[in-house]
Tab-separated table of C-alpha atoms in Angstrom:
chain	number	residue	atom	x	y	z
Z	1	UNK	CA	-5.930	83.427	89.412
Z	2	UNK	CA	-6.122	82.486	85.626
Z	3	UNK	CA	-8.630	85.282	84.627
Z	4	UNK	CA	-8.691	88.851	86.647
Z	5	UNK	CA	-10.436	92.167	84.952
Z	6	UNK	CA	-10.897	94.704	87.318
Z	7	UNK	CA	-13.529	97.508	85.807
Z	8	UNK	CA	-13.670	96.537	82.031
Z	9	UNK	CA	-15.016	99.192	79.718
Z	10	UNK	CA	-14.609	98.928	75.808
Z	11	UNK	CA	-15.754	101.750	73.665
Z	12	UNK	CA	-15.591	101.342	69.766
Z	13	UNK	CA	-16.422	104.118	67.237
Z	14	UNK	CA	-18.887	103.877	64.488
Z	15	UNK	CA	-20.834	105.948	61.893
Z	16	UNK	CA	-23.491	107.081	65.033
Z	17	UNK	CA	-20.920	108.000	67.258
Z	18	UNK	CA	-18.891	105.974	70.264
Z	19	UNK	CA	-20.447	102.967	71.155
Z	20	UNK	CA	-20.179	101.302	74.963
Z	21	UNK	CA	-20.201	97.909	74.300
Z	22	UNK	CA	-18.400	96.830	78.118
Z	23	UNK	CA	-19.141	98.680	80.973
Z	24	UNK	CA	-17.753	98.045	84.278
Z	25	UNK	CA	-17.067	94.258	83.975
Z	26	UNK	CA	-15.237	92.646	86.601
Z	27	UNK	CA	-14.656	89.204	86.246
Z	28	UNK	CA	-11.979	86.642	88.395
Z	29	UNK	CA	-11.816	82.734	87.163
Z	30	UNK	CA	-9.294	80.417	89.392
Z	31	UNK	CA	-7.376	77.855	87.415
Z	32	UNK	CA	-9.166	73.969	85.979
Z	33	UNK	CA	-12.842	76.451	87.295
Z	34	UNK	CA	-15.570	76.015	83.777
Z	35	UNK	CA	-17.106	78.834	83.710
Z	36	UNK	CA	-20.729	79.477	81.399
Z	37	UNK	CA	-21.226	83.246	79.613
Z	38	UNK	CA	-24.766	83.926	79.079
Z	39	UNK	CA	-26.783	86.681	77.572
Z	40	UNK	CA	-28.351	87.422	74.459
Z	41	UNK	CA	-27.381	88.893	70.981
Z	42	UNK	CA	-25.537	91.725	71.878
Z	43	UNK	CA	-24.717	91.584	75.652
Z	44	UNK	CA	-20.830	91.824	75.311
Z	45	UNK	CA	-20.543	88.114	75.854
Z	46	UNK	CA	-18.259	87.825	72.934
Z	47	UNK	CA	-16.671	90.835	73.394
Z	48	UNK	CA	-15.701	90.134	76.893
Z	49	UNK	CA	-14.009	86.872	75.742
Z	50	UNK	CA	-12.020	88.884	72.969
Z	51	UNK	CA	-10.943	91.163	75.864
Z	52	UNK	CA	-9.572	88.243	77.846
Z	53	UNK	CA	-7.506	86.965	74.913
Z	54	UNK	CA	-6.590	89.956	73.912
Z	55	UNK	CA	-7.903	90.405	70.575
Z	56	UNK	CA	-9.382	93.089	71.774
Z	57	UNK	CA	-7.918	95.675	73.552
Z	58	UNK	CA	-10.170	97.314	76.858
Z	59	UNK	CA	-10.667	101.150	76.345
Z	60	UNK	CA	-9.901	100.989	80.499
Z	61	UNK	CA	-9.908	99.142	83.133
Z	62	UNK	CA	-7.180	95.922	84.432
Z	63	UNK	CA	-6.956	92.634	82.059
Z	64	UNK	CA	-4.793	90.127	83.540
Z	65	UNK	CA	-4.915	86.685	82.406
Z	66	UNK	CA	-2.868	83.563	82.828
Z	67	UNK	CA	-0.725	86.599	85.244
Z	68	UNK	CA	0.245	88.826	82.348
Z	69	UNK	CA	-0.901	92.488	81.778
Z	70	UNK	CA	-2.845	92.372	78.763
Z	71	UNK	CA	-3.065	96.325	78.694
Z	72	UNK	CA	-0.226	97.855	76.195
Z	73	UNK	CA	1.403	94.742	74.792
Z	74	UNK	CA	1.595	94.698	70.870
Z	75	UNK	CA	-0.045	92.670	68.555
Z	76	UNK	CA	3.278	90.216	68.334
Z	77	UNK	CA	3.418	89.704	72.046
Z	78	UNK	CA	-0.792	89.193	72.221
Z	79	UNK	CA	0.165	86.578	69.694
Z	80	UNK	CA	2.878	84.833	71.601
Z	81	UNK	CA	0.538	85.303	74.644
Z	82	UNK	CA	-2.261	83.244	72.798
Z	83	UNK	CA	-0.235	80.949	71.351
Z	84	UNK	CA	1.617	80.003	74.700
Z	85	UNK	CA	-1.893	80.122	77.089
Z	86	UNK	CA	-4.742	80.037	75.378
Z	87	UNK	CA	-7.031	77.465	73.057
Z	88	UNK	CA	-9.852	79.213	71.121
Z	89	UNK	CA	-12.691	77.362	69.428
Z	90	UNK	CA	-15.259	79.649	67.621
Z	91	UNK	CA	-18.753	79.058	66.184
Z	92	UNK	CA	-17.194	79.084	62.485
Z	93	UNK	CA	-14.756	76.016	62.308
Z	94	UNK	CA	-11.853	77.969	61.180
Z	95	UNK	CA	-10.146	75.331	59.538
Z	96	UNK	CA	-7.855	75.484	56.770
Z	97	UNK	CA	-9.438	73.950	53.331
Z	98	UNK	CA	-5.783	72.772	51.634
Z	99	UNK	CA	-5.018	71.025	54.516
Z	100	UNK	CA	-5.797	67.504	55.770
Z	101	UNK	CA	-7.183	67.414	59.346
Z	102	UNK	CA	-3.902	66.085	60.869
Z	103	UNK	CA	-1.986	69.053	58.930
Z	104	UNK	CA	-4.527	71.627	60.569
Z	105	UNK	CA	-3.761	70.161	63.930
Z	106	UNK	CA	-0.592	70.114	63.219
Z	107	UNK	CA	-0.052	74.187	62.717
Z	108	UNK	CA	-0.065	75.231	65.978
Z	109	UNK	CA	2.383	72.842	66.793
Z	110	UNK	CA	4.302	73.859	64.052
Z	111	UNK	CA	4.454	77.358	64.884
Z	112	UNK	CA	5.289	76.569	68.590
Z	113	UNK	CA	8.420	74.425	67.271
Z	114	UNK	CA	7.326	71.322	68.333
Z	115	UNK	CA	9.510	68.411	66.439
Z	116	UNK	CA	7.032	65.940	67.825
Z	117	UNK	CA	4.019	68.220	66.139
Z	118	UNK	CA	2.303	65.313	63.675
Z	119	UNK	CA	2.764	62.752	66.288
Z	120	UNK	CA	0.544	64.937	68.804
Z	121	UNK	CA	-1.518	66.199	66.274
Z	122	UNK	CA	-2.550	62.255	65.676
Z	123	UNK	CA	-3.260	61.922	69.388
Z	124	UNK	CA	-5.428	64.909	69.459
Z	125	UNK	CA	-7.610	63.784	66.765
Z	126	UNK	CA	-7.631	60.139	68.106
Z	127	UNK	CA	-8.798	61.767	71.922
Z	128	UNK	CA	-11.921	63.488	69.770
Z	129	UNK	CA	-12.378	60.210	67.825
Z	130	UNK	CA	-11.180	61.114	64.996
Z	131	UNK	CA	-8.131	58.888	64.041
Z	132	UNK	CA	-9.862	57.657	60.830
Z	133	UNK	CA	-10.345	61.415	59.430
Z	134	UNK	CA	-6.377	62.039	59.560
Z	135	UNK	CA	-6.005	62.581	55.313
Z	136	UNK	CA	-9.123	64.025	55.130
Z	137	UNK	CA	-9.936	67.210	54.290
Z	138	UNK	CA	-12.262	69.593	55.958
Z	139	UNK	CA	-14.627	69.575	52.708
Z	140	UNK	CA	-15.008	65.804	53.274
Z	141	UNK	CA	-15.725	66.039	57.262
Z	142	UNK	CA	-19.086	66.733	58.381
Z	143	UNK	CA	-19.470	69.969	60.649
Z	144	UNK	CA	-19.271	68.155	63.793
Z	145	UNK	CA	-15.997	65.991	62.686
Z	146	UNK	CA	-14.994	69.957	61.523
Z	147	UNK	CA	-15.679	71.510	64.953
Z	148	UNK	CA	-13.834	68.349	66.431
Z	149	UNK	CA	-10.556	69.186	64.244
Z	150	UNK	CA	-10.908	72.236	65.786
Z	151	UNK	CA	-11.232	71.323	69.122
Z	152	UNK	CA	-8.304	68.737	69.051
Z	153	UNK	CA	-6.627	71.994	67.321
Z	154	UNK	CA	-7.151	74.143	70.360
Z	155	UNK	CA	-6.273	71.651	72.825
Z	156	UNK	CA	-3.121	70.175	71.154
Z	157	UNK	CA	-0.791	72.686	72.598
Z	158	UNK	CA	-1.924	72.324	76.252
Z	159	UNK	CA	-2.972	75.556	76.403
Z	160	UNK	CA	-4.054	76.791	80.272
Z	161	UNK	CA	-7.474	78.340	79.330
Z	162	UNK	CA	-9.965	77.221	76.322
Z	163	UNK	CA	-12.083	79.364	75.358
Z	164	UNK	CA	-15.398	78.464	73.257
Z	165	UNK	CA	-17.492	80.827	71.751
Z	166	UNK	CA	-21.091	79.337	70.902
Z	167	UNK	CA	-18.909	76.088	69.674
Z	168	UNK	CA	-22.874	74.177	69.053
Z	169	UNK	CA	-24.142	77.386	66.890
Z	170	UNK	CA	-23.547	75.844	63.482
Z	171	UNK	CA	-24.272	72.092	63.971
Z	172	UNK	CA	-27.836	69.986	64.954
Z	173	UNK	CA	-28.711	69.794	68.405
Z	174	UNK	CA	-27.808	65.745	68.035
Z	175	UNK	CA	-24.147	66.243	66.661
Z	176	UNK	CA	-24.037	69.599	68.845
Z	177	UNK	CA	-24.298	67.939	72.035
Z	178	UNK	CA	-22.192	65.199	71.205
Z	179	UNK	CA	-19.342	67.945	70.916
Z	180	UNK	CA	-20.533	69.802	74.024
Z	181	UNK	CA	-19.999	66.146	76.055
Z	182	UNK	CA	-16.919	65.605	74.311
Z	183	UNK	CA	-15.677	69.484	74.885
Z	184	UNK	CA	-16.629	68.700	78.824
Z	185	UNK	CA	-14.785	65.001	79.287
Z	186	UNK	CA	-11.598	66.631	77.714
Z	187	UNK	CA	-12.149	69.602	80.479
Z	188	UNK	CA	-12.686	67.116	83.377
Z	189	UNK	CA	-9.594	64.808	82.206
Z	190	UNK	CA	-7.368	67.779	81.541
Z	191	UNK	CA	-7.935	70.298	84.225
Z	192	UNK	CA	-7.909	72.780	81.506
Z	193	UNK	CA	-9.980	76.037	82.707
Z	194	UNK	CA	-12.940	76.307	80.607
Z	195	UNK	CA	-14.693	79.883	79.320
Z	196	UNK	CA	-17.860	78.819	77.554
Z	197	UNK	CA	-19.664	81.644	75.699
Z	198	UNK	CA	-23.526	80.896	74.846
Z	199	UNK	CA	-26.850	81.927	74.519
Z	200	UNK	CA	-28.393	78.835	75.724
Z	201	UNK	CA	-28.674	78.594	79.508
Z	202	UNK	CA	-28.821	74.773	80.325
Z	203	UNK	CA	-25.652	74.759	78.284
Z	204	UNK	CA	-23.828	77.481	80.382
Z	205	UNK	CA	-25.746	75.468	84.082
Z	206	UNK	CA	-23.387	72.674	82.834
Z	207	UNK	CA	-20.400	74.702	83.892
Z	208	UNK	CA	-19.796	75.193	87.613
Z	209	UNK	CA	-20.000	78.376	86.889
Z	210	UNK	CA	-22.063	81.061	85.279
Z	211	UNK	CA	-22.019	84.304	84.441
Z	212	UNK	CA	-24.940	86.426	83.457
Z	213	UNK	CA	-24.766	89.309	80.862
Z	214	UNK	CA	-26.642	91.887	79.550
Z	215	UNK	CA	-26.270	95.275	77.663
Z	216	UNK	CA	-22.200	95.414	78.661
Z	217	UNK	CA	-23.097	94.402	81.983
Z	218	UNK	CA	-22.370	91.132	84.145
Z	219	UNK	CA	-26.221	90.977	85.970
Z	220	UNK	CA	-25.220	87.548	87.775
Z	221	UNK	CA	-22.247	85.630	88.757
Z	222	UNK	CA	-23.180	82.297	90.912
Z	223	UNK	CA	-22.729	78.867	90.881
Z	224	UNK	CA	-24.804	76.685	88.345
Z	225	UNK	CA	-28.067	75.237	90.229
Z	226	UNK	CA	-26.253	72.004	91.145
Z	227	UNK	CA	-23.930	73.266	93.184
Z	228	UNK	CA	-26.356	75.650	94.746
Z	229	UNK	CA	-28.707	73.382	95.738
Z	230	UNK	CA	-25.601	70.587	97.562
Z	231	UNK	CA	-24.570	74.118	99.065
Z	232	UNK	CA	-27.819	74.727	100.808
């Protein structure tokens, strides 16, 4: 099992007092499984993700991903744990503006010790179709060449999950879509288990999975329509 939360419950303070922004969630994802999070502003959708990689620690309840405890490790081991397991891609690109695409890739590599980390970094961004962007710099890439930099970013270490948090929201649906087909072939060719957060539901019916939230609460976890219907 990649993914196992057992009874999920985050509870943050603010100015009005505690607020429950998780309550109850159990979730279980096997490994190379895509799996669509969908609810609207507000449901925990995020959240939940945060909790799986750990940047977010669960007021109670059991986090296990990728087999480790989540629950009580320190912020250096959360980082090693993300570094060694996980991909992220967010809404905001993320990127860094002093460095070239290929250098951008490149970090993660870097910071794993990789001595092969450019020469990966350039297949990456070729796989995303990108191999005529290497010297540029995120200033001169549109937003979808940015969100692919990211991607290839994400997915240069080979990490186990990838998780993608409304990875469309900031481009056109055009240049959006081309990045969620491109996000999806990389999935199918890789095995790579797949967390997809969104507010759109015929994006999260293209996983084979989907997950329904609402007000801290999972309302619905079934298989997208396809696979309903060639169950039936």
């Amino acid at each position: 099992m990649m993914i196992n939360l057992k009874d999920v419950h985050l509870k943050l303070p603010s100015e009005a007092g505690e607020v429950h922004i998780l309550r109850g969630c159990d979730v279980a994802v096997s490994q190379g499984q895509s799996v669509g999070i969908v609810g609207p502003s507000g449901s925990g959708k995020s959240t939940l993700m945060a909790v799986m990689t750990g940047l977010e620690q669960a007021s109670s309840g059991h986090v296990e991903v990728v087999g480790s405890e989540l629950s009580g490790m320190n912020e250096d081991k959360l980082a090693l744990f993300r570094r060694e397991n996980t991909g992220i891609v967010l809404q905001a690109f993320h990127l860094i503006p002093t460095m070239t695409a290929l250098e951008n890739v490149a970090v993660p590599l870097e910071l794993a010790g990789r001595d092969d980390a450019f020469k990966l970094a350039e297949e990456e961004l070729e796989a995303v179709g990108l191999s005529h962007r290497l010297t540029h710099y995120p200033s001169q890439l549109s937003g979808g060449e940015q969100q692919r930099v990211a991607l290839a970013r994400a997915l240069a270490p080979g990490p186990k999950i990838l998780f993608a948090d409304e990875p469309t929201g900031n481009l056109d649906s055009s240049t959006g879509q081309s990045i969620v087909e491109l996000m999806f072939d990389l999935h199918d060719r890789r095995g790579t288990t797949l967390v997809l957060i969104t507010h759109d539901m015929a994006l999260a019916e293209r996983c084979g999975r989907v997950i329904e939230m609402r007000d801290g609460k999972i309302i619905a976890d079934r298989l997208n329509a396809a696979q309903q219907a060639a169950a039936q």
